[in-house]
CSV table of C-alpha atoms in Angstrom, one decimal:
chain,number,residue,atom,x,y,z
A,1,UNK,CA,-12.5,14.3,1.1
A,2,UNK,CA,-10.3,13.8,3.9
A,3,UNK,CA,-12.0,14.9,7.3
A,4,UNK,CA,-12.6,13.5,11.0
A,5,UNK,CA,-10.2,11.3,13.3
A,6,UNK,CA,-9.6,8.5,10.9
A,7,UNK,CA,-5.8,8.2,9.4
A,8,UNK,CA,-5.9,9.3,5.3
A,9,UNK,CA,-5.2,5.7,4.9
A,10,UNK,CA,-8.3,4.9,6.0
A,11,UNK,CA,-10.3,7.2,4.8
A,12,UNK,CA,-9.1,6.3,1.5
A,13,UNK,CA,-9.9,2.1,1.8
A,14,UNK,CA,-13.0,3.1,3.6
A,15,UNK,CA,-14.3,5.0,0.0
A,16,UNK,CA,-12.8,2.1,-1.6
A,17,UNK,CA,-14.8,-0.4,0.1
A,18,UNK,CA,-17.8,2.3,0.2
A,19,UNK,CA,-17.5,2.0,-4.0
A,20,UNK,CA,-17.6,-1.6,-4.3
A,21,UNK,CA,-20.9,-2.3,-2.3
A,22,UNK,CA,-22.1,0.7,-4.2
A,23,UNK,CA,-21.1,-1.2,-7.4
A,24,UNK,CA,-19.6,1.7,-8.5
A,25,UNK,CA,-15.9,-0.9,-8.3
A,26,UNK,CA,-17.0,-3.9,-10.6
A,27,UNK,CA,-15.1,-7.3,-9.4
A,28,UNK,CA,-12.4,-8.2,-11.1
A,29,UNK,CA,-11.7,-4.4,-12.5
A,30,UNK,CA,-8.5,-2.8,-12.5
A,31,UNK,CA,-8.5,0.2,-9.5
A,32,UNK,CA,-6.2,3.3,-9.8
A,33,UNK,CA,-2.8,2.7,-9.2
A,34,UNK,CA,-1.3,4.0,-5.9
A,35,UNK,CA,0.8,6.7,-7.9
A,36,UNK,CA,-2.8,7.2,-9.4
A,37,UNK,CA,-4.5,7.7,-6.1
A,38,UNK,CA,-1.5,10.2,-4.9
A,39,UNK,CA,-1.7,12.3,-8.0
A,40,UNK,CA,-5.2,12.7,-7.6
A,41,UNK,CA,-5.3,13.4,-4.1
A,42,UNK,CA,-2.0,15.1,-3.8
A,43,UNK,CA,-1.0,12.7,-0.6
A,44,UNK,CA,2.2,10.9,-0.8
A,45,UNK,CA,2.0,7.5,-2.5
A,46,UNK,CA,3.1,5.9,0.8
A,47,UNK,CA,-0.3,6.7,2.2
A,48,UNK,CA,-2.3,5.3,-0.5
A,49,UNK,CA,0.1,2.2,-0.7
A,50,UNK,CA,-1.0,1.4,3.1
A,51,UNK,CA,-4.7,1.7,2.2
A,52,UNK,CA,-3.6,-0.9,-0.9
A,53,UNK,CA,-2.5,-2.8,1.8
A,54,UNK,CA,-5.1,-3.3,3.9
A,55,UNK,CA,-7.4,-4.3,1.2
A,56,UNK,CA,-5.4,-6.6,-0.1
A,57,UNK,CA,-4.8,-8.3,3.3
A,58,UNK,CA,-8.7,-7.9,3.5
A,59,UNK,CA,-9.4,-9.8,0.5
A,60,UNK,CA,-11.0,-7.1,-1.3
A,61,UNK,CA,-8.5,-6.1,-3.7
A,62,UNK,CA,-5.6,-8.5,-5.4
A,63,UNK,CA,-2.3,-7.5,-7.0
A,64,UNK,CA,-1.6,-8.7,-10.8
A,65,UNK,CA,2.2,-9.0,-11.3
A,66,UNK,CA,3.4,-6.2,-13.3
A,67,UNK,CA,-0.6,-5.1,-13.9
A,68,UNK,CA,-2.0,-3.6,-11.0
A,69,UNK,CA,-4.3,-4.0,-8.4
A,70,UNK,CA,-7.8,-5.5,-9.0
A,71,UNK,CA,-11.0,-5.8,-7.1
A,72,UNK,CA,-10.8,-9.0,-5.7
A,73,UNK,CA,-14.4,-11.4,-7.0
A,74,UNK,CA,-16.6,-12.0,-4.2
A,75,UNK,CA,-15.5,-9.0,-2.5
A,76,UNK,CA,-18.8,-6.9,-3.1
A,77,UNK,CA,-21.0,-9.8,-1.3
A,78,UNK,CA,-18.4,-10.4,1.8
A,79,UNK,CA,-18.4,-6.9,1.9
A,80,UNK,CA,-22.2,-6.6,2.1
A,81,UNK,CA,-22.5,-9.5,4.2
A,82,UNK,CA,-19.9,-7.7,6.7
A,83,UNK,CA,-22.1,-4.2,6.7
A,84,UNK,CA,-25.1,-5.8,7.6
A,85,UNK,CA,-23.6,-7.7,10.4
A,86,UNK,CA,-23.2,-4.4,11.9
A,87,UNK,CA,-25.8,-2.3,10.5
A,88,UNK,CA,-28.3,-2.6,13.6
A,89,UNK,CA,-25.4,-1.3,16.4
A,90,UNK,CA,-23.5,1.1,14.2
A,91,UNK,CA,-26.5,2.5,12.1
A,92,UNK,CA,-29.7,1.8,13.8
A,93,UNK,CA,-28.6,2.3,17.6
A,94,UNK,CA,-27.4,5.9,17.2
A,95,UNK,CA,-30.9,6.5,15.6
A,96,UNK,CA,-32.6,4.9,18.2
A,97,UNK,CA,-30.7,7.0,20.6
A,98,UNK,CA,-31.3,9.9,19.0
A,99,UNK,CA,-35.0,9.6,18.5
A,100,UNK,CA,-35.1,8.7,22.8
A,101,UNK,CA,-32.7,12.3,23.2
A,102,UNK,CA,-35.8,14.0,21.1
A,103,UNK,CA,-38.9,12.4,23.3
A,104,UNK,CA,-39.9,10.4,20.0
A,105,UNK,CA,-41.9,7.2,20.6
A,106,UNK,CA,-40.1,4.0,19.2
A,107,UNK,CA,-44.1,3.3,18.4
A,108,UNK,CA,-43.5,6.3,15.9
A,109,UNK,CA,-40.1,4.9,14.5
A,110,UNK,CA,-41.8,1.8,13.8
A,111,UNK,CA,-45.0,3.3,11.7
A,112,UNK,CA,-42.2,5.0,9.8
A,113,UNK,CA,-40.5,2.0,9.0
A,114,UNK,CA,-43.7,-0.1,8.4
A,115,UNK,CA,-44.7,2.9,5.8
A,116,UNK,CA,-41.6,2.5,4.2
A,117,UNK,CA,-42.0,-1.8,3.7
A,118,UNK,CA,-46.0,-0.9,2.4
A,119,UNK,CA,-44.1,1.5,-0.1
A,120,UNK,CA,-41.2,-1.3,-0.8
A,121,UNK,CA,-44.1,-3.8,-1.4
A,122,UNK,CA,-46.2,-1.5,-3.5
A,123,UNK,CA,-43.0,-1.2,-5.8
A,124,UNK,CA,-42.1,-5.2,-5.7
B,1,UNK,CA,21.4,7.9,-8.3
B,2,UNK,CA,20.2,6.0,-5.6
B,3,UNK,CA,18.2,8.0,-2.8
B,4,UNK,CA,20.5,9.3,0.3
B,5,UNK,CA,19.4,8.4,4.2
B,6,UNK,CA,19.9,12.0,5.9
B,7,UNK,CA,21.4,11.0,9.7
B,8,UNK,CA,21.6,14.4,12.1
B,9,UNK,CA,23.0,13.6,15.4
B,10,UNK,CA,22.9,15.7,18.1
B,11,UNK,CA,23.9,18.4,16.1
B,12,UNK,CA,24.6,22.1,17.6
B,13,UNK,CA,25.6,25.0,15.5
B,14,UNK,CA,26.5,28.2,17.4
B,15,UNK,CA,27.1,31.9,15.9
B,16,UNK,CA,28.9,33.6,19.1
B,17,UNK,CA,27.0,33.3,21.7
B,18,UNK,CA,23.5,32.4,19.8
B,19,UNK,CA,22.5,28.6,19.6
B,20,UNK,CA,20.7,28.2,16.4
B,21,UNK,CA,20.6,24.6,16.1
B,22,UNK,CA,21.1,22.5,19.8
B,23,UNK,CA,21.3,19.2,20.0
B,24,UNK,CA,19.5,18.2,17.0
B,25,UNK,CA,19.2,14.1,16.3
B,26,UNK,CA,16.6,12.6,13.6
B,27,UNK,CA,17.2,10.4,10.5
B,28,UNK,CA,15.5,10.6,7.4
B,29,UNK,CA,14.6,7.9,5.7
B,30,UNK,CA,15.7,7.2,2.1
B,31,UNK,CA,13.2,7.9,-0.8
B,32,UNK,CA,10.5,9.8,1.3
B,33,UNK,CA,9.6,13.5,1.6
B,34,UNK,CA,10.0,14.9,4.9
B,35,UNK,CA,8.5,17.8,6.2
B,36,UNK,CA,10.6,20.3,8.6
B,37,UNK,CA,8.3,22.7,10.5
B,38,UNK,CA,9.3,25.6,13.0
B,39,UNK,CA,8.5,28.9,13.4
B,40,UNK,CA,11.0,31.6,11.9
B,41,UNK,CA,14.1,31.6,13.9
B,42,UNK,CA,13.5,28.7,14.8
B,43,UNK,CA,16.8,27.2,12.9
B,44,UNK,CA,15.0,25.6,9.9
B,45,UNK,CA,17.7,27.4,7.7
B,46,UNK,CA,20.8,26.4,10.0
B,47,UNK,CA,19.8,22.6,10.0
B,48,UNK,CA,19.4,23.1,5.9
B,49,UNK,CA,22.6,25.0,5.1
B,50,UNK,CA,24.2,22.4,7.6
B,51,UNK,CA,23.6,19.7,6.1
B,52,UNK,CA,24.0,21.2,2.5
B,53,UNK,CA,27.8,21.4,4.4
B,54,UNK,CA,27.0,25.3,3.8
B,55,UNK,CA,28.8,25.8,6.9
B,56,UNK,CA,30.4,23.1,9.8
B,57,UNK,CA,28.6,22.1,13.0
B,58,UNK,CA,29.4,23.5,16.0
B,59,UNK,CA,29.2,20.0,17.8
B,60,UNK,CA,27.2,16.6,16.9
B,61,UNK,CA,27.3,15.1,13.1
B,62,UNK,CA,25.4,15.0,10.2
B,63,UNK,CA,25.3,11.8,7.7
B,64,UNK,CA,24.5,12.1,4.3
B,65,UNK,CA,24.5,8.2,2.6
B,66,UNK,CA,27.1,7.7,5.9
B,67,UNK,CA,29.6,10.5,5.6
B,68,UNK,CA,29.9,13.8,6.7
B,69,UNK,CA,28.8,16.2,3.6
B,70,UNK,CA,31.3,18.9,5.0
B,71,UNK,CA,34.3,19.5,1.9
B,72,UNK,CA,33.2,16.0,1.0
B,73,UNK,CA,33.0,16.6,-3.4
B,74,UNK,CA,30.6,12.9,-3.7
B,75,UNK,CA,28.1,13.4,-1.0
B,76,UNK,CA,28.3,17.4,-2.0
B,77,UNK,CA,27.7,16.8,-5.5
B,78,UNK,CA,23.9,14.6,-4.7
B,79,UNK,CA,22.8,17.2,-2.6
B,80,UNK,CA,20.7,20.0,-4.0
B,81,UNK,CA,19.3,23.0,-1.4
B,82,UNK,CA,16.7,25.5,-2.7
B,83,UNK,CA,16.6,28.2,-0.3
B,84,UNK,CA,13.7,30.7,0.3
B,85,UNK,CA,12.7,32.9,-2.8
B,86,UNK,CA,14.8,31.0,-5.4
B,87,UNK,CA,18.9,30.3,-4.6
B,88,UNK,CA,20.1,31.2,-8.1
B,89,UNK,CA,22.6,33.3,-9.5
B,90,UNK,CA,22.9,36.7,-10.7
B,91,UNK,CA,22.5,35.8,-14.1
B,92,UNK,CA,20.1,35.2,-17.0
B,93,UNK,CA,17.5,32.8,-16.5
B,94,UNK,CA,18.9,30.4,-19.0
B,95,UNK,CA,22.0,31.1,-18.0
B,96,UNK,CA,21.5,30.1,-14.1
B,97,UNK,CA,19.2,26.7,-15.7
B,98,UNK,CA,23.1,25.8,-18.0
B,99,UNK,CA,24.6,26.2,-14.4
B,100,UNK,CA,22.8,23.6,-13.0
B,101,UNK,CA,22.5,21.5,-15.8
B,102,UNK,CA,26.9,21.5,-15.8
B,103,UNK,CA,26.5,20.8,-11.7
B,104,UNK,CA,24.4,17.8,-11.8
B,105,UNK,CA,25.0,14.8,-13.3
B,106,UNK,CA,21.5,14.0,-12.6
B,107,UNK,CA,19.9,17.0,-14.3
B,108,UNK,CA,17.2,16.8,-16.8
B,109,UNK,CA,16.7,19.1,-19.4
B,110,UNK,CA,13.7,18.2,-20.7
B,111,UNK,CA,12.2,18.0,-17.1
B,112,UNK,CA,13.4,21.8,-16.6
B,113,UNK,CA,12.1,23.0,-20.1
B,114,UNK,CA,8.5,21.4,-19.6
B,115,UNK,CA,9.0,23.4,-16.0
B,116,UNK,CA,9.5,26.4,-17.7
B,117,UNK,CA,7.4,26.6,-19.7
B,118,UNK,CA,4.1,25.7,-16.8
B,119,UNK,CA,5.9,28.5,-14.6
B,120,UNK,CA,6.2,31.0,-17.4
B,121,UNK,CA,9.7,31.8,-16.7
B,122,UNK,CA,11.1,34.4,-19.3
B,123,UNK,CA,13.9,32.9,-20.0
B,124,UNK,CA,16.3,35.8,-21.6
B,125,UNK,CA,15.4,37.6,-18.7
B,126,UNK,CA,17.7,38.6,-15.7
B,127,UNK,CA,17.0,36.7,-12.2
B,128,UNK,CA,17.6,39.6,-10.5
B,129,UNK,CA,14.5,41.3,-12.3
B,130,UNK,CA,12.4,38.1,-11.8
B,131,UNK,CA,9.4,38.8,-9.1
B,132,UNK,CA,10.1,37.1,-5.8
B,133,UNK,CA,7.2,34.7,-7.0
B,134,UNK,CA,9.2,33.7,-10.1
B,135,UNK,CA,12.4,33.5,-8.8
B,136,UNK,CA,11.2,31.0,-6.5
B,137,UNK,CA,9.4,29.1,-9.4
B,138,UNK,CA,13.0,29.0,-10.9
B,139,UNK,CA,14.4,27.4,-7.5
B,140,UNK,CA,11.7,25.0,-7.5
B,141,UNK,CA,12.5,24.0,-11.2
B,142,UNK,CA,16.1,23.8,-10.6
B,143,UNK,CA,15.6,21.4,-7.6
B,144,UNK,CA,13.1,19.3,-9.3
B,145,UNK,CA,15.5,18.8,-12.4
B,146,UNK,CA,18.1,18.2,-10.6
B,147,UNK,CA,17.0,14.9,-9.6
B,148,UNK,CA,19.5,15.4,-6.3
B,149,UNK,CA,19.6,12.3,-4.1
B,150,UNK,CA,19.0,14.8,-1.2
B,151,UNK,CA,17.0,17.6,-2.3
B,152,UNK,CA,15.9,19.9,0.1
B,153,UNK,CA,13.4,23.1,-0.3
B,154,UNK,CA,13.6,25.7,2.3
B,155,UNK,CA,10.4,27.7,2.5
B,156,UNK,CA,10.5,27.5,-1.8
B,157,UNK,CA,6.9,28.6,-2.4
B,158,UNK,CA,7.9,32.8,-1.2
B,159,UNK,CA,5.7,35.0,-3.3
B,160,UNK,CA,4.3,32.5,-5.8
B,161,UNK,CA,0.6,32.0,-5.3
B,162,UNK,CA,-1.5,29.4,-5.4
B,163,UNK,CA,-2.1,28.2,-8.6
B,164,UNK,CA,1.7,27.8,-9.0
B,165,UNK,CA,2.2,26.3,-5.4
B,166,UNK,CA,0.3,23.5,-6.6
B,167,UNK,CA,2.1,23.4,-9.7
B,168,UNK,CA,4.7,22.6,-7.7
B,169,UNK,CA,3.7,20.4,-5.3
B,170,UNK,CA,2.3,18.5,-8.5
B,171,UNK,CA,5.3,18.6,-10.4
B,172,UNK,CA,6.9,17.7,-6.9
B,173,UNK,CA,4.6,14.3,-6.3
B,174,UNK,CA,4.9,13.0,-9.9
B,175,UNK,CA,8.9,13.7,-10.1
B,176,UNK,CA,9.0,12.0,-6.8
B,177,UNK,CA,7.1,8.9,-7.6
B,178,UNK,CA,8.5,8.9,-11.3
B,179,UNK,CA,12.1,9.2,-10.1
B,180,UNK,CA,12.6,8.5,-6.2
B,181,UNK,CA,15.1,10.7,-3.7
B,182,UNK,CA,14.8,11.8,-0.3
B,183,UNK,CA,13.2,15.0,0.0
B,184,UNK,CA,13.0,17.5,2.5
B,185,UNK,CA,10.5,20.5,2.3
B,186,UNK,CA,10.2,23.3,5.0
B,187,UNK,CA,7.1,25.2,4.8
B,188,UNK,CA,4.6,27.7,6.7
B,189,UNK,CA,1.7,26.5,4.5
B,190,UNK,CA,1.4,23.2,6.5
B,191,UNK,CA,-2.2,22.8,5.5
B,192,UNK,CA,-1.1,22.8,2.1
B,193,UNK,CA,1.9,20.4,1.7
B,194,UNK,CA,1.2,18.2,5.4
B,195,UNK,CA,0.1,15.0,3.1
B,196,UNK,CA,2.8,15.1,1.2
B,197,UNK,CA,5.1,14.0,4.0
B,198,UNK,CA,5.6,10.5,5.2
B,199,UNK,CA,7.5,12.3,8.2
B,200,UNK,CA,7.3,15.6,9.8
B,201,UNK,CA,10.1,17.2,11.8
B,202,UNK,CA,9.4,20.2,14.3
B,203,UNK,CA,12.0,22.2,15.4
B,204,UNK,CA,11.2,25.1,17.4
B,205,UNK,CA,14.4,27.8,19.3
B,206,UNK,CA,16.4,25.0,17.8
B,207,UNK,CA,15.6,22.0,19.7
B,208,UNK,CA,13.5,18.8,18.4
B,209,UNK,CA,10.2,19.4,18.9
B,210,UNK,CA,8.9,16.5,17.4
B,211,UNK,CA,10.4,13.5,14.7
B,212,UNK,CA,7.5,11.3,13.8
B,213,UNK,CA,5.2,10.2,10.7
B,214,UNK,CA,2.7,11.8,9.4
B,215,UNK,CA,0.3,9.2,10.3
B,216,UNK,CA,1.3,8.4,14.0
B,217,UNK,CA,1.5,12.6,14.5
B,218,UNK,CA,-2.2,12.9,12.9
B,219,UNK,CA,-3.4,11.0,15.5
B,220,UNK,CA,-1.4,12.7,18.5
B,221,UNK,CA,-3.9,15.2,18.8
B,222,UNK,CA,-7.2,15.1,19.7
B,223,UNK,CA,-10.1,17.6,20.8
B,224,UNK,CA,-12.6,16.5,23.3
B,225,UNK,CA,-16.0,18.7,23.8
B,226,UNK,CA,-18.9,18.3,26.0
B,227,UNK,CA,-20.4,19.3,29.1
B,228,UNK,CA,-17.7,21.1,31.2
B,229,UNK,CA,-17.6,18.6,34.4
B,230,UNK,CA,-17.8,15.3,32.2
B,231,UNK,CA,-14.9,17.1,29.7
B,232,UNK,CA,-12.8,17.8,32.8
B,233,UNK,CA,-13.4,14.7,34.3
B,234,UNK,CA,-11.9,12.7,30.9
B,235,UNK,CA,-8.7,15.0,30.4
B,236,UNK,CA,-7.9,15.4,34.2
B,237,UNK,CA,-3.8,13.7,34.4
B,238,UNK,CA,-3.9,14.1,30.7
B,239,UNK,CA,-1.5,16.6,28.7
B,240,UNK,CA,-3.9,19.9,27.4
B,241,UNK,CA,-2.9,22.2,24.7
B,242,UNK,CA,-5.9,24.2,25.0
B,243,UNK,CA,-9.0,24.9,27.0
B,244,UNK,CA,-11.9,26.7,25.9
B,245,UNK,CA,-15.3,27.0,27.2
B,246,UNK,CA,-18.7,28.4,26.4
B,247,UNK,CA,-21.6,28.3,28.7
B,248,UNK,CA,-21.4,24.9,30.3
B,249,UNK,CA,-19.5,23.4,27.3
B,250,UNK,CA,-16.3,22.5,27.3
B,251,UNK,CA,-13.6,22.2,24.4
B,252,UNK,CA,-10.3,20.9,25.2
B,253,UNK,CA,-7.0,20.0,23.3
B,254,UNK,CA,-5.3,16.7,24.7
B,255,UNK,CA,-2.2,16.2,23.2
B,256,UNK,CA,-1.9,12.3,23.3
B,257,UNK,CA,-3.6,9.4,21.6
B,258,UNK,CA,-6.4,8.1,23.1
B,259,UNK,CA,-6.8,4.1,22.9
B,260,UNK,CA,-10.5,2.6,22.3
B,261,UNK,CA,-11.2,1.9,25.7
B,262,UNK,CA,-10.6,6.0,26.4
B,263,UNK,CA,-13.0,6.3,22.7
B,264,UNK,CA,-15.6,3.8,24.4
B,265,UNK,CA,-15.6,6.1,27.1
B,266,UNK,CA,-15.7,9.2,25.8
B,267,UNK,CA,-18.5,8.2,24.1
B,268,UNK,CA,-20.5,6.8,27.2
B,269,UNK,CA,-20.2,10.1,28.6
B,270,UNK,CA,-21.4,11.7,25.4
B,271,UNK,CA,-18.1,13.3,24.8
B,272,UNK,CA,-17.2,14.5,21.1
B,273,UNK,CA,-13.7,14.0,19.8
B,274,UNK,CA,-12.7,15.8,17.0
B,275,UNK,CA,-9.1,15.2,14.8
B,276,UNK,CA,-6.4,18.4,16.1
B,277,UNK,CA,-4.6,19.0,12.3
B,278,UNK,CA,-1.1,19.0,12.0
B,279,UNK,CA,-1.5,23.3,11.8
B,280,UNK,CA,-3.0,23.6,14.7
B,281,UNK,CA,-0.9,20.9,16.6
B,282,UNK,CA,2.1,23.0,15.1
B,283,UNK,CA,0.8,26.1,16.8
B,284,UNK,CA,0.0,24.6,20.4
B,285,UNK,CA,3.1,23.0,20.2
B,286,UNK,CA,5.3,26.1,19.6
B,287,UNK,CA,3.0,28.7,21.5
B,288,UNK,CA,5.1,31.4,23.3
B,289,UNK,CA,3.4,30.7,26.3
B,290,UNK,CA,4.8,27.0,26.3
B,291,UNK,CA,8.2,28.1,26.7
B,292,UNK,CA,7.6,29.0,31.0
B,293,UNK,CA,6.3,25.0,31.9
């Protein structure tokens, strides 16, 4: 935990964010508290009280008074929604990139990802 | 007690002709943990004992909750300093823990006996044949129980090891966010403790170095590697710690944030950047070889 250029901050709403696509954040669930995060991590609580912060100005989590914070509903689909906006240029494009960098034909990317929808309509 | 706000400005102290402290000015805020870094000698200890009003400044001021701690019996009486390898008494170890308890108003007994009994402290036992590792476990419980508006740690973890040094900064964290106070920790182990400050001071041959957050001071340092030219190319006008180069590669260490157009760039030219940690910012920053530019 903790690594790269990123502020802790960030690295700590990003795995937030990261656990409720995963599912592993249910909507409407309680999260740690900040106090709960710094323990844990052994960061000061003011860290983990900015990364609160910029979830809850996100709309992904929302404070109860004198409860805690909670994942906020609907968060897990804008979430979604937001990833795959990106996923070509953040995700695909450095694979591309990569594949051109090793001499591999984009014909050869594509018959990989062709075998991979016969396999996803084998399973459906 | 309500947290202090810790005010140093420009403050000099001077033994004879040595300056240990010159022209020192940073505040800390109330309720956070600060962390003061500096090589030894580098006056970590002066600015401590100073403003623990161990001894008068030489010129400038320090503010503790707005007044000068110096023979001031209210400002003295919230401030607690733990200095290097356990400050306690020659005494018992119970003996030095009913010292502290009479001192503070603020002191918590069952706080220090839970500490106790995690650091193992014999308590019938003489300080004075306590292992340098205990007796600083003993100054760490003493300035946790103390629950001191101002509590500062100088270099508190001396001799103990690991498993007790994050004892402490465990027992630090929850204390702090259970009860809050200003804290201020100087340490050498600044991969250990570095996340538990909101703020970092540097001082190094008693100047300011450095006064910023945590956050904004992560981000002050950045390594840039790639092929020699195109690395040289990016960094040229920019401030480098540190150039290193291997074959036709090139590593340097800018010391400087870099904005996203410099990011976009970097990564046009197929540039790495890599994050600089606050240890290795630490050691450009005060390198010996620093001191001739």
């Amino acid at each position: 935990m903790f690594d790269g250029r990123d502020p802790i901050y960030r690295q700590i709403a990003d795995q937030i964010r990261q656990d409720v696509v995963a599912g592993t954040l249910m909507e409407d669930e309680p999260v740690m508290s900040t106090n709960q995060y710094a323990s844990a991590f052994r960061i000061n609580p003011a860290t983990a009280a900015k990364a609160f912060a910029e979830l809850v100005a996100e709309g992904v989590l929302y404070k109860r008074r004198g409860v805690g914070m909670f994942i906020a509903s609907g968060a897990r689909e804008r979430l979604t929604r937001a990833r795959r906006a990106r996923f070509f240029q953040d995700v695909l494009d450095p694979v591309i990139d990569e594949a051109l960098r090793l001499s591999i034909p984009i014909a050869d990317l594509r018959a990989h990802i062709d075998i991979a929808a016969l396999r996803e309509d084998g399973e459906s | 007690m309500t947290p202090f706000r810790l005010e140093l400005q420009s403050l000099s102290v001077r033994y004879g002709a040595t300056r240990a402290l010159d022209g020192v000015g940073f505040t800390v805020e109330p309720g956070t943990i600060c962390g003061l870094l500096g090589r030894n000698g580098s006056g970590k200890t002066t600015l401590l004992s100073t403003v623990a009003a161990f001894r008068r400044p030489t010129a400038g001021r320090v503010l503790v909750d707005g007044e000068t701690p110096f023979e001031n019996a209210r400002v003295m009486a919230g401030i607690c300093l733990v200095r290097e390898g356990g400050d306690v008494l020659d005494d018992r170890v119970d003996a030095a823990l009913r010292y502290a308890a009479r001192i503070r108003s603020t002191w918590d007994a069952s706080l220090a006996a839970r500490l106790v009994e995690r650091f193992e402290l014999p308590r019938r036992a003489s300080v004075k044949a306590l292992s340098r590792g205990k007796r600083s476990a003993l100054g760490a419980v003493i300035g946790l129980a103390s629950r001191a508006p101002l509590t500062l740690f100088d270099e508190v973890y001396l001799g103990m090891d690991a498993p007790s040094r994050y004892a402490f900064y465990d027992e630090l964290l929850a204390d702090y966010m259970a009860h809050p106070r200003t804290i201020v920790l100087s340490s050498h182990l600044i991969d250990e403790v570095e996340r538990l400050f909101e703020h970092v001071v540097i001082i190094d041959h008693g100047r300011l170095l450095v006064a910023d957050t945590s956050e904004s001071l992560a981000r002050s340092g950045v390594t840039v590697t790639g092929p020699a030219d195109a690395v040289d190319a990016f960094v040229a006008g920019a401030n480098v710690l540190r150039r290193q180069e291997l074959g036709r590669t090139a590593a340097v260490t800018l010391h400087g944030h870099l904005d996203t157009e410099a990011e976009r760039r970097a990564s046009e030219l197929g540039l790495t950047l890599g994050a600089v940690g606050l240890q290795d910012l630490f050691v450009h920053l005060t390198a010996p070889e620093k001191d001739a530019a």
